[in-house]
């Protein structure tokens, strides 16, 4: 299969590319497109055979549910059995935006899209190109991250090409994404609503709208027999090729420990990568050091996380040591992704 790549800088001026993407989706094909979080791999969500193609292209386990992306609030009623008042309140505050809500599904949504579940995850992205492609493709597009399953998610079209060229019909290149980590997932089928995946819409923001919000502290392990209700809960995700370790503790101790571990691995003949911040990168005295952002604004860290992991892949490092980040705000999303990428390998100083 030849993968077409179409660069879009202005949706109004690139109608032909959008129409082409929509035609592919309506015919059951696969199109990768940008959102404000990461690039998604889209297929017609109401076509079970098209959804199967997503799993095949990504190498994704079939019990890992897909998120349906919509472009308009009035599209929601067709794919869910009921819309609770909480959903209207959340949509008014955060849609379009980086939050996915879980509902009980309507009959028209195939189990191939929901991973066999009676629930369905739905999001309305805050990205002009994404919404144009969704509209052109029929209004209901299932779209997990556009990468090989388990790899760091794509934040630019080149990442998609690296993983999926020759496996999908088209890549819509809309440049680098803004946020850089996947959407918050909130389960509205339980009381109180439960966060299943942290993202840019934080627990504090949700509580400001809903009051009490629970948080799933025990995300499913790889050996769990229970079907996951949300993408990314069960399987190892976001992983670089190198062995990644997260080092936690007081800043001075973390710097000393990363320097010690890096020197030790280099003396063994291994190539080492280090993930630091603007505040600390000058303190590391060996290894390939990369700055992920500033602790003064952890949104900068989120936006660079996956790109840095992919950069290390291209530089053939064998070990990566990363500083840890706060569990507050978007820092909780960063740590969630880092820990999954590291297989929960944490070094405490």
GROMACS .gro file of N, CA and C in nm, residues 21 58 107 118 123 133 141 143 167 169 280 298 311:
model
   39
   21UNK      N    1  -0.939   1.280   0.217
   21UNK     CA    2  -0.936   1.206   0.343
   21UNK      C    3  -1.075   1.152   0.375
   58UNK      N    4  -0.190  -0.110   1.357
   58UNK     CA    5  -0.115  -0.074   1.478
   58UNK      C    6  -0.053  -0.195   1.547
  107UNK      N    7  -2.693   0.080   1.993
  107UNK     CA    8  -2.678  -0.044   1.918
  107UNK      C    9  -2.599  -0.026   1.789
  118UNK      N   10  -1.996  -0.283   2.630
  118UNK     CA   11  -2.125  -0.214   2.610
  118UNK      C   12  -2.113  -0.064   2.636
  123UNK      N   13  -1.501   1.165   2.209
  123UNK     CA   14  -1.431   1.291   2.225
  123UNK      C   15  -1.462   1.384   2.108
  133UNK      N   16  -1.183   1.679   0.895
  133UNK     CA   17  -1.168   1.542   0.848
  133UNK      C   18  -1.282   1.455   0.902
  141UNK      N   19  -1.560   0.905   1.369
  141UNK     CA   20  -1.429   0.849   1.334
  141UNK      C   21  -1.362   0.791   1.458
  143UNK      N   22  -1.047   0.675   1.643
  143UNK     CA   23  -0.909   0.720   1.620
  143UNK      C   24  -0.823   0.705   1.745
  167UNK      N   25   0.117   0.102   0.559
  167UNK     CA   26   0.011   0.026   0.628
  167UNK      C   27  -0.123   0.100   0.627
  169UNK      N   28  -0.372   0.441   0.438
  169UNK     CA   29  -0.395   0.506   0.309
  169UNK      C   30  -0.341   0.648   0.301
  280UNK      N   31   1.793   2.181   3.519
  280UNK     CA   32   1.893   2.082   3.562
  280UNK      C   33   1.988   2.033   3.453
  298UNK      N   34   0.474   2.272   3.342
  298UNK     CA   35   0.485   2.131   3.304
  298UNK      C   36   0.408   2.098   3.176
  311UNK      N   37   1.330   1.063   1.971
  311UNK     CA   38   1.465   1.110   1.937
  311UNK      C   39   1.570   1.013   1.989
   0.00000   0.00000   0.00000
